[in-house]
Amino acid sequence: TGYVDWDFDDVSIKFKSGPAAGLEVSGSDAARWGVNSDVHITSSTLHGQDAQDGRVKAVSQKANGNVVLELENPITPVFSEKETPGYGVEIAVTSRNIKIIGEDDGTYNGGYLQVFHTPGVAQVIEGVEFFNMGQSSRKNRFAIQLLYNGDVEGTSISSNSIRQSNMRCISVDGTANATIASNVGAGISGHCFYFDRISADNMVIDNLASNMNNRINWNNRIDGWDDYDADGFAIWSPFNHFIGNVAAGGHKRGFRYYIDWRTLGEDLINVGPNMRRNPIGTFKDNKAHSNYRQGFHLADFEQFFQFRDPENVPVFENLSAYRNREQG
């Protein structure tokens, strides 16, 4: 049982891949990408925390119409649309000219923006960068919140970026007829996009939720809320519309519908009946990947018992789910 000496001859090492110096974006315009802009790249693995951030060093337009983004620092290579059609990563600019930055005192208690009890007043919050906002485990201290405003037709919360939030991205509570569109949430504690039981008729379009973390847990949660799950989209109301959104890297799930057997209003007071038999809004063209559990968790829909009609049931249209650790 002695040792054996091995002698290998003609061994060669072939380089296959290494850090990527930049990104190539198809079908884009170079003018949309600015030097020194921050970009967020979603995970292309089973793990949402494999999302990456970079800063643009140079921008060039190729003859084929694609844009090449050279980054200040290399990133780990990711799957592209060319290599894996339909499964490439999302790339989002997170820099904005208008910035709201919460003070960082090491306690995870930044600033928060709340629109509170302003029925009938259209609010426009567009093109703003929110950084270190929200206050960890504190009720109604979220990065952006529409709180018990009733009908606010004409309201637009759009094209904003929410980064490193200590508590949620955008929380819609007791508010109707707002448009929540083209927002980016990245590096978030708690749920990213949240819709309470009495939110209704809100249009939620083309938003990105990426890399939700587990800083909120059972011991430091807000009593009555479940932000320890840290889902991309936490949906408690059947009455809103979700079109073309992406959830990439939920600590638990990408999209989670939970329709309650009661209607809870302000301060979780019971204000109405069972919600499970109501028709739901539009839910189509949404994508979920790199979530720790399910891409889509759709629970407690009982419309059939109400209508006794197999045609009058919830429709979830053109969904895409891949690279989730458990079910799609």
CSV table of C-alpha atoms in Angstrom, one decimal:
chain,number,residue,atom,x,y,z
A,1,THR,CA,0.0,0.0,0.0
A,2,GLY,CA,2.8,2.4,-0.8
A,3,TYR,CA,2.6,5.7,-2.7
A,4,VAL,CA,2.6,5.7,-6.5
A,5,ASP,CA,4.3,8.4,-8.5
A,6,TRP,CA,2.3,9.5,-11.5
A,7,ASP,CA,3.9,11.1,-14.6
A,8,PHE,CA,1.5,12.8,-17.0
A,9,ASP,CA,2.7,13.8,-20.4
A,10,ASP,CA,1.3,16.3,-22.9
A,11,VAL,CA,-1.1,18.0,-20.5
A,12,SER,CA,-2.6,21.2,-21.7
A,13,ILE,CA,-5.0,23.7,-20.2
A,14,LYS,CA,-7.5,25.4,-22.4
A,15,PHE,CA,-9.0,28.7,-21.3
A,16,LYS,CA,-12.8,28.7,-21.7
A,17,SER,CA,-14.2,31.7,-19.9
A,18,GLY,CA,-13.3,34.3,-17.3
A,19,PRO,CA,-14.6,37.7,-16.0
A,20,ALA,CA,-16.6,39.7,-18.5
A,21,ALA,CA,-15.3,43.2,-19.2
A,22,GLY,CA,-18.7,44.4,-20.4
A,23,LEU,CA,-22.2,43.7,-21.8
A,24,GLU,CA,-23.7,43.7,-25.3
A,25,VAL,CA,-27.3,44.8,-25.4
A,26,SER,CA,-29.4,44.0,-28.4
A,27,GLY,CA,-31.8,46.3,-30.2
A,28,SER,CA,-30.9,49.4,-28.1
A,29,ASP,CA,-29.8,53.0,-28.7
A,30,ALA,CA,-26.4,54.1,-27.4
A,31,ALA,CA,-28.0,57.4,-26.3
A,32,ARG,CA,-29.9,55.5,-23.6
A,33,TRP,CA,-26.8,54.5,-21.8
A,34,GLY,CA,-24.6,57.1,-20.2
A,35,VAL,CA,-21.0,56.9,-19.1
A,36,ASN,CA,-20.7,56.6,-15.3
A,37,SER,CA,-24.2,55.2,-15.1
A,38,ASP,CA,-24.9,52.4,-12.6
A,39,VAL,CA,-26.4,49.2,-14.1
A,40,HIS,CA,-27.9,46.2,-12.4
A,41,ILE,CA,-27.7,42.7,-13.9
A,42,THR,CA,-30.1,40.1,-12.7
A,43,SER,CA,-28.9,36.6,-11.7
A,44,SER,CA,-28.6,33.9,-14.3
A,45,THR,CA,-28.4,31.1,-11.7
A,46,LEU,CA,-30.7,29.5,-9.2
A,47,HIS,CA,-29.6,32.0,-6.6
A,48,GLY,CA,-31.0,35.5,-6.6
A,49,GLN,CA,-28.0,36.9,-4.7
A,50,ASP,CA,-25.9,36.2,-7.8
A,51,ALA,CA,-27.2,39.4,-9.3
A,52,GLN,CA,-24.5,42.0,-10.0
A,53,ASP,CA,-24.0,45.7,-10.2
A,54,GLY,CA,-21.6,47.6,-12.4
A,55,ARG,CA,-20.7,51.1,-13.6
A,56,VAL,CA,-20.5,52.0,-17.3
A,57,LYS,CA,-17.0,53.1,-18.4
A,58,ALA,CA,-17.7,53.5,-22.1
A,59,VAL,CA,-20.6,53.0,-24.6
A,60,SER,CA,-20.3,52.1,-28.3
A,61,GLN,CA,-22.8,51.3,-31.0
A,62,LYS,CA,-22.1,48.3,-33.3
A,63,ALA,CA,-23.0,48.0,-36.9
A,64,ASN,CA,-25.7,45.4,-36.1
A,65,GLY,CA,-27.6,47.9,-33.9
A,66,ASN,CA,-26.4,46.4,-30.6
A,67,VAL,CA,-24.8,48.5,-27.9
A,68,VAL,CA,-21.6,47.5,-26.0
A,69,LEU,CA,-21.3,48.6,-22.4
A,70,GLU,CA,-17.7,48.5,-21.2
A,71,LEU,CA,-17.7,48.4,-17.3
A,72,GLU,CA,-15.3,49.9,-14.9
A,73,ASN,CA,-14.8,46.4,-13.2
A,74,PRO,CA,-15.3,43.0,-14.7
A,75,ILE,CA,-18.3,40.9,-13.8
A,76,THR,CA,-19.0,37.2,-13.6
A,77,PRO,CA,-20.2,36.0,-17.0
A,78,VAL,CA,-24.0,35.6,-17.4
A,79,PHE,CA,-26.3,33.8,-19.8
A,80,SER,CA,-27.2,36.0,-22.7
A,81,GLU,CA,-30.3,35.9,-25.0
A,82,LYS,CA,-28.0,34.8,-27.8
A,83,GLU,CA,-26.8,31.7,-25.8
A,84,THR,CA,-30.1,30.9,-24.2
A,85,PRO,CA,-33.0,32.5,-26.1
A,86,GLY,CA,-35.8,33.6,-23.7
A,87,TYR,CA,-33.6,33.1,-20.6
A,88,GLY,CA,-31.1,35.9,-20.8
A,89,VAL,CA,-30.5,38.2,-17.8
A,90,GLU,CA,-32.2,41.6,-17.5
A,91,ILE,CA,-30.0,44.7,-17.5
A,92,ALA,CA,-31.3,47.9,-16.0
A,93,VAL,CA,-29.9,51.4,-15.5
A,94,THR,CA,-30.3,52.3,-11.8
A,95,SER,CA,-28.8,55.8,-11.9
A,96,ARG,CA,-31.1,58.8,-12.1
A,97,ASN,CA,-30.5,62.5,-12.2
A,98,ILE,CA,-32.7,63.1,-9.2
A,99,LYS,CA,-31.6,61.2,-6.2
A,100,ILE,CA,-33.1,60.7,-2.7
A,101,ILE,CA,-30.6,59.1,-0.4
A,102,GLY,CA,-31.4,58.0,3.1
A,103,GLU,CA,-28.8,58.7,5.8
A,104,ASP,CA,-26.8,55.6,6.7
A,105,ASP,CA,-26.2,55.4,10.4
A,106,GLY,CA,-25.7,51.6,10.5
A,107,THR,CA,-29.2,50.9,11.9
A,108,TYR,CA,-30.9,50.1,8.6
A,109,ASN,CA,-33.2,53.1,9.1
A,110,GLY,CA,-33.1,55.3,6.1
A,111,GLY,CA,-35.7,57.8,4.8
A,112,TYR,CA,-39.1,57.0,3.5
A,113,LEU,CA,-41.6,58.6,1.1
A,114,GLN,CA,-45.3,58.2,2.0
A,115,VAL,CA,-48.4,59.6,0.3
A,116,PHE,CA,-51.0,59.4,3.0
A,117,HIS,CA,-54.8,60.0,2.8
A,118,THR,CA,-54.9,62.2,-0.3
A,119,PRO,CA,-58.0,60.9,-2.2
A,120,GLY,CA,-58.6,62.4,-5.6
A,121,VAL,CA,-55.2,63.9,-5.9
A,122,ALA,CA,-53.0,62.6,-8.7
A,123,GLN,CA,-49.4,62.0,-7.6
A,124,VAL,CA,-46.5,61.9,-10.1
A,125,ILE,CA,-43.2,60.4,-8.9
A,126,GLU,CA,-41.1,59.6,-12.0
A,127,GLY,CA,-37.4,59.2,-12.8
A,128,VAL,CA,-36.1,59.3,-9.2
A,129,GLU,CA,-33.3,57.2,-7.7
A,130,PHE,CA,-34.1,56.1,-4.1
A,131,PHE,CA,-31.1,54.7,-2.2
A,132,ASN,CA,-31.0,53.4,1.4
A,133,MET,CA,-34.6,54.2,1.9
A,134,GLY,CA,-37.1,52.4,4.2
A,135,GLN,CA,-36.8,51.6,7.9
A,136,SER,CA,-36.1,47.9,8.8
A,137,SER,CA,-39.1,46.2,10.5
A,138,ARG,CA,-41.0,49.4,11.0
A,139,LYS,CA,-44.7,49.6,10.0
A,140,ASN,CA,-45.4,52.0,7.1
A,141,ARG,CA,-41.8,53.1,6.8
A,142,PHE,CA,-41.2,51.8,3.3
A,143,ALA,CA,-39.1,53.3,0.5
A,144,ILE,CA,-42.2,54.4,-1.4
A,145,GLN,CA,-45.8,54.0,-0.1
A,146,LEU,CA,-49.2,54.9,-1.3
A,147,LEU,CA,-51.2,54.6,2.0
A,148,TYR,CA,-55.0,54.7,2.2
A,149,ASN,CA,-55.5,57.3,-0.6
A,150,GLY,CA,-58.6,55.8,-2.2
A,151,ASP,CA,-59.1,56.6,-5.9
A,152,VAL,CA,-56.1,58.6,-7.2
A,153,GLU,CA,-56.7,58.3,-11.0
A,154,GLY,CA,-53.8,59.9,-12.9
A,155,THR,CA,-51.2,58.9,-10.4
A,156,SER,CA,-47.9,57.6,-11.9
A,157,ILE,CA,-45.1,55.9,-9.9
A,158,SER,CA,-42.9,55.2,-12.9
A,159,SER,CA,-39.3,54.8,-14.1
A,160,ASN,CA,-37.8,55.0,-10.6
A,161,SER,CA,-35.0,52.9,-9.2
A,162,ILE,CA,-35.0,51.7,-5.6
A,163,ARG,CA,-31.7,50.3,-4.4
A,164,GLN,CA,-30.5,48.8,-1.1
A,165,SER,CA,-33.9,49.5,0.5
A,166,ASN,CA,-34.2,48.5,4.2
A,167,MET,CA,-37.9,47.8,3.8
A,168,ARG,CA,-39.7,47.2,0.5
A,169,CYS,CA,-39.6,49.0,-2.8
A,170,ILE,CA,-43.2,50.2,-3.5
A,171,SER,CA,-46.1,49.4,-1.2
A,172,VAL,CA,-49.6,50.1,-2.3
A,173,ASP,CA,-52.2,50.1,0.5
A,174,GLY,CA,-55.8,51.1,0.2
A,175,THR,CA,-55.2,52.9,-3.1
A,176,ALA,CA,-56.8,52.6,-6.5
A,177,ASN,CA,-56.3,53.6,-10.1
A,178,ALA,CA,-52.5,54.3,-9.9
A,179,THR,CA,-50.0,53.3,-12.5
A,180,ILE,CA,-46.9,51.5,-11.2
A,181,ALA,CA,-44.7,51.1,-14.3
A,182,SER,CA,-41.0,50.5,-15.3
A,183,ASN,CA,-39.6,50.7,-11.8
A,184,VAL,CA,-36.5,48.8,-10.8
A,185,GLY,CA,-36.0,47.4,-7.3
A,186,ALA,CA,-32.6,45.8,-6.5
A,187,GLY,CA,-31.1,44.7,-3.2
A,188,ILE,CA,-34.3,44.8,-1.1
A,189,SER,CA,-35.2,43.8,2.4
A,190,GLY,CA,-38.8,42.5,2.7
A,191,HIS,CA,-41.1,42.3,-0.2
A,192,CYS,CA,-40.2,44.5,-3.2
A,193,PHE,CA,-43.7,45.3,-4.6
A,194,TYR,CA,-46.6,44.9,-2.1
A,195,PHE,CA,-50.3,45.3,-2.7
A,196,ASP,CA,-52.7,45.1,0.3
A,197,ARG,CA,-56.2,43.6,0.4
A,198,ILE,CA,-58.0,46.9,-0.5
A,199,SER,CA,-55.8,48.0,-3.3
A,200,ALA,CA,-57.7,47.9,-6.6
A,201,ASP,CA,-57.6,48.7,-10.3
A,202,ASN,CA,-53.9,49.6,-10.2
A,203,MET,CA,-51.9,49.0,-13.4
A,204,VAL,CA,-48.6,47.3,-12.6
A,205,ILE,CA,-46.5,47.2,-15.8
A,206,ASP,CA,-42.9,46.3,-16.8
A,207,ASN,CA,-41.4,46.5,-13.3
A,208,LEU,CA,-38.3,44.6,-12.2
A,209,ALA,CA,-37.8,43.1,-8.7
A,210,SER,CA,-34.3,41.7,-8.2
A,211,ASN,CA,-32.3,40.2,-5.3
A,212,MET,CA,-34.5,40.3,-2.2
A,213,ASN,CA,-32.6,39.4,0.9
A,214,ASN,CA,-33.3,37.8,4.2
A,215,ARG,CA,-32.5,40.6,6.6
A,216,ILE,CA,-36.2,40.5,7.8
A,217,ASN,CA,-36.9,37.3,9.7
A,218,TRP,CA,-39.5,35.9,12.1
A,219,ASN,CA,-37.9,37.5,15.1
A,220,ASN,CA,-37.7,41.1,13.7
A,221,ARG,CA,-40.9,41.1,11.5
A,222,ILE,CA,-43.7,43.6,11.8
A,223,ASP,CA,-46.5,41.9,13.6
A,224,GLY,CA,-49.2,40.9,11.1
A,225,TRP,CA,-47.0,41.2,8.1
A,226,ASP,CA,-44.8,38.5,6.4
A,227,ASP,CA,-41.9,40.5,4.9
A,228,TYR,CA,-39.6,37.7,6.1
A,229,ASP,CA,-40.7,35.9,3.0
A,230,ALA,CA,-39.3,38.8,0.8
A,231,ASP,CA,-41.2,38.0,-2.4
A,232,GLY,CA,-40.7,40.0,-5.6
A,233,PHE,CA,-44.4,40.8,-5.8
A,234,ALA,CA,-46.6,40.1,-2.7
A,235,ILE,CA,-50.2,40.4,-3.8
A,236,TRP,CA,-53.1,40.2,-1.4
A,237,SER,CA,-55.8,41.7,-3.6
A,238,PRO,CA,-57.4,40.1,-6.7
A,239,PHE,CA,-58.4,43.4,-8.2
A,240,ASN,CA,-55.1,44.8,-9.6
A,241,HIS,CA,-53.5,44.2,-13.1
A,242,PHE,CA,-50.0,42.8,-13.6
A,243,ILE,CA,-48.5,42.9,-17.1
A,244,GLY,CA,-44.9,42.3,-18.3
A,245,ASN,CA,-43.2,42.3,-14.9
A,246,VAL,CA,-40.1,40.3,-13.9
A,247,ALA,CA,-39.3,38.8,-10.4
A,248,ALA,CA,-35.7,37.7,-10.3
A,249,GLY,CA,-34.4,36.6,-7.0
A,250,GLY,CA,-37.2,36.5,-4.4
A,251,HIS,CA,-35.9,35.2,-1.0
A,252,LYS,CA,-39.0,33.0,-1.1
A,253,ARG,CA,-41.0,33.5,-4.3
A,254,GLY,CA,-41.2,35.7,-7.4
A,255,PHE,CA,-45.0,36.4,-7.5
A,256,ARG,CA,-47.1,35.4,-4.6
A,257,TYR,CA,-50.9,35.7,-4.6
A,258,TYR,CA,-52.6,35.1,-1.3
A,259,ILE,CA,-56.3,35.8,-1.4
A,260,ASP,CA,-57.7,36.1,2.1
A,261,TRP,CA,-60.9,34.7,3.5
A,262,ARG,CA,-61.7,38.2,4.8
A,263,THR,CA,-61.2,41.8,3.7
A,264,LEU,CA,-58.8,43.6,6.0
A,265,GLY,CA,-58.6,47.4,5.8
A,266,GLU,CA,-56.6,50.1,7.6
A,267,ASP,CA,-54.6,48.7,10.5
A,268,LEU,CA,-55.8,45.2,9.5
A,269,ILE,CA,-59.3,45.8,10.7
A,270,ASN,CA,-61.9,43.4,9.2
A,271,VAL,CA,-64.0,45.6,6.8
A,272,GLY,CA,-65.5,43.0,4.4
A,273,PRO,CA,-66.3,39.5,3.4
A,274,ASN,CA,-64.3,36.6,1.9
A,275,MET,CA,-62.2,37.8,-1.1
A,276,ARG,CA,-61.5,34.4,-2.6
A,277,ARG,CA,-64.5,34.3,-4.9
A,278,ASN,CA,-64.0,37.6,-6.6
A,279,PRO,CA,-62.9,37.8,-10.2
A,280,ILE,CA,-59.2,38.8,-10.6
A,281,GLY,CA,-57.6,41.4,-12.8
A,282,THR,CA,-55.3,40.8,-15.7
A,283,PHE,CA,-52.2,38.7,-15.1
A,284,LYS,CA,-50.1,38.1,-18.2
A,285,ASP,CA,-46.6,38.2,-19.7
A,286,ASN,CA,-44.9,38.0,-16.3
A,287,LYS,CA,-41.6,36.3,-15.8
A,288,ALA,CA,-40.0,34.7,-12.7
A,289,HIS,CA,-36.5,33.3,-12.3
A,290,SER,CA,-33.8,32.7,-9.8
A,291,ASN,CA,-36.2,32.6,-6.9
A,292,TYR,CA,-35.5,30.5,-3.8
A,293,ARG,CA,-38.8,28.7,-3.9
A,294,GLN,CA,-41.5,29.1,-6.4
A,295,GLY,CA,-41.5,31.5,-9.4
A,296,PHE,CA,-45.3,31.8,-9.1
A,297,HIS,CA,-47.3,30.9,-5.9
A,298,LEU,CA,-51.0,31.2,-6.7
A,299,ALA,CA,-53.2,30.3,-3.8
A,300,ASP,CA,-56.8,30.4,-2.6
A,301,PHE,CA,-58.8,31.2,-5.7
A,302,GLU,CA,-62.4,30.0,-5.3
A,303,GLN,CA,-64.2,31.6,-8.2
A,304,PHE,CA,-65.6,28.3,-9.4
A,305,PHE,CA,-67.6,27.9,-6.2
A,306,GLN,CA,-69.1,31.4,-6.8
A,307,PHE,CA,-70.0,31.1,-10.5
A,308,ARG,CA,-70.2,27.4,-11.0
A,309,ASP,CA,-68.9,28.1,-14.5
A,310,PRO,CA,-65.6,26.5,-15.7
A,311,GLU,CA,-65.2,29.5,-18.1
A,312,ASN,CA,-65.4,32.1,-15.4
A,313,VAL,CA,-62.2,31.3,-13.6
A,314,PRO,CA,-58.8,33.1,-13.1
A,315,VAL,CA,-56.7,33.3,-16.2
A,316,PHE,CA,-52.9,33.5,-15.9
A,317,GLU,CA,-51.6,34.1,-19.4
A,318,ASN,CA,-48.2,33.7,-21.1
A,319,LEU,CA,-46.1,33.2,-18.0
A,320,SER,CA,-42.4,32.3,-18.0
A,321,ALA,CA,-40.7,30.5,-15.1
A,322,TYR,CA,-37.2,29.1,-15.0
A,323,ARG,CA,-34.2,28.5,-12.8
A,324,ASN,CA,-36.2,28.6,-9.6
A,325,ARG,CA,-35.0,26.3,-6.8
A,326,GLU,CA,-38.4,24.6,-6.3
A,327,GLN,CA,-41.4,24.8,-8.6
A,328,GLY,CA,-41.9,27.2,-11.5
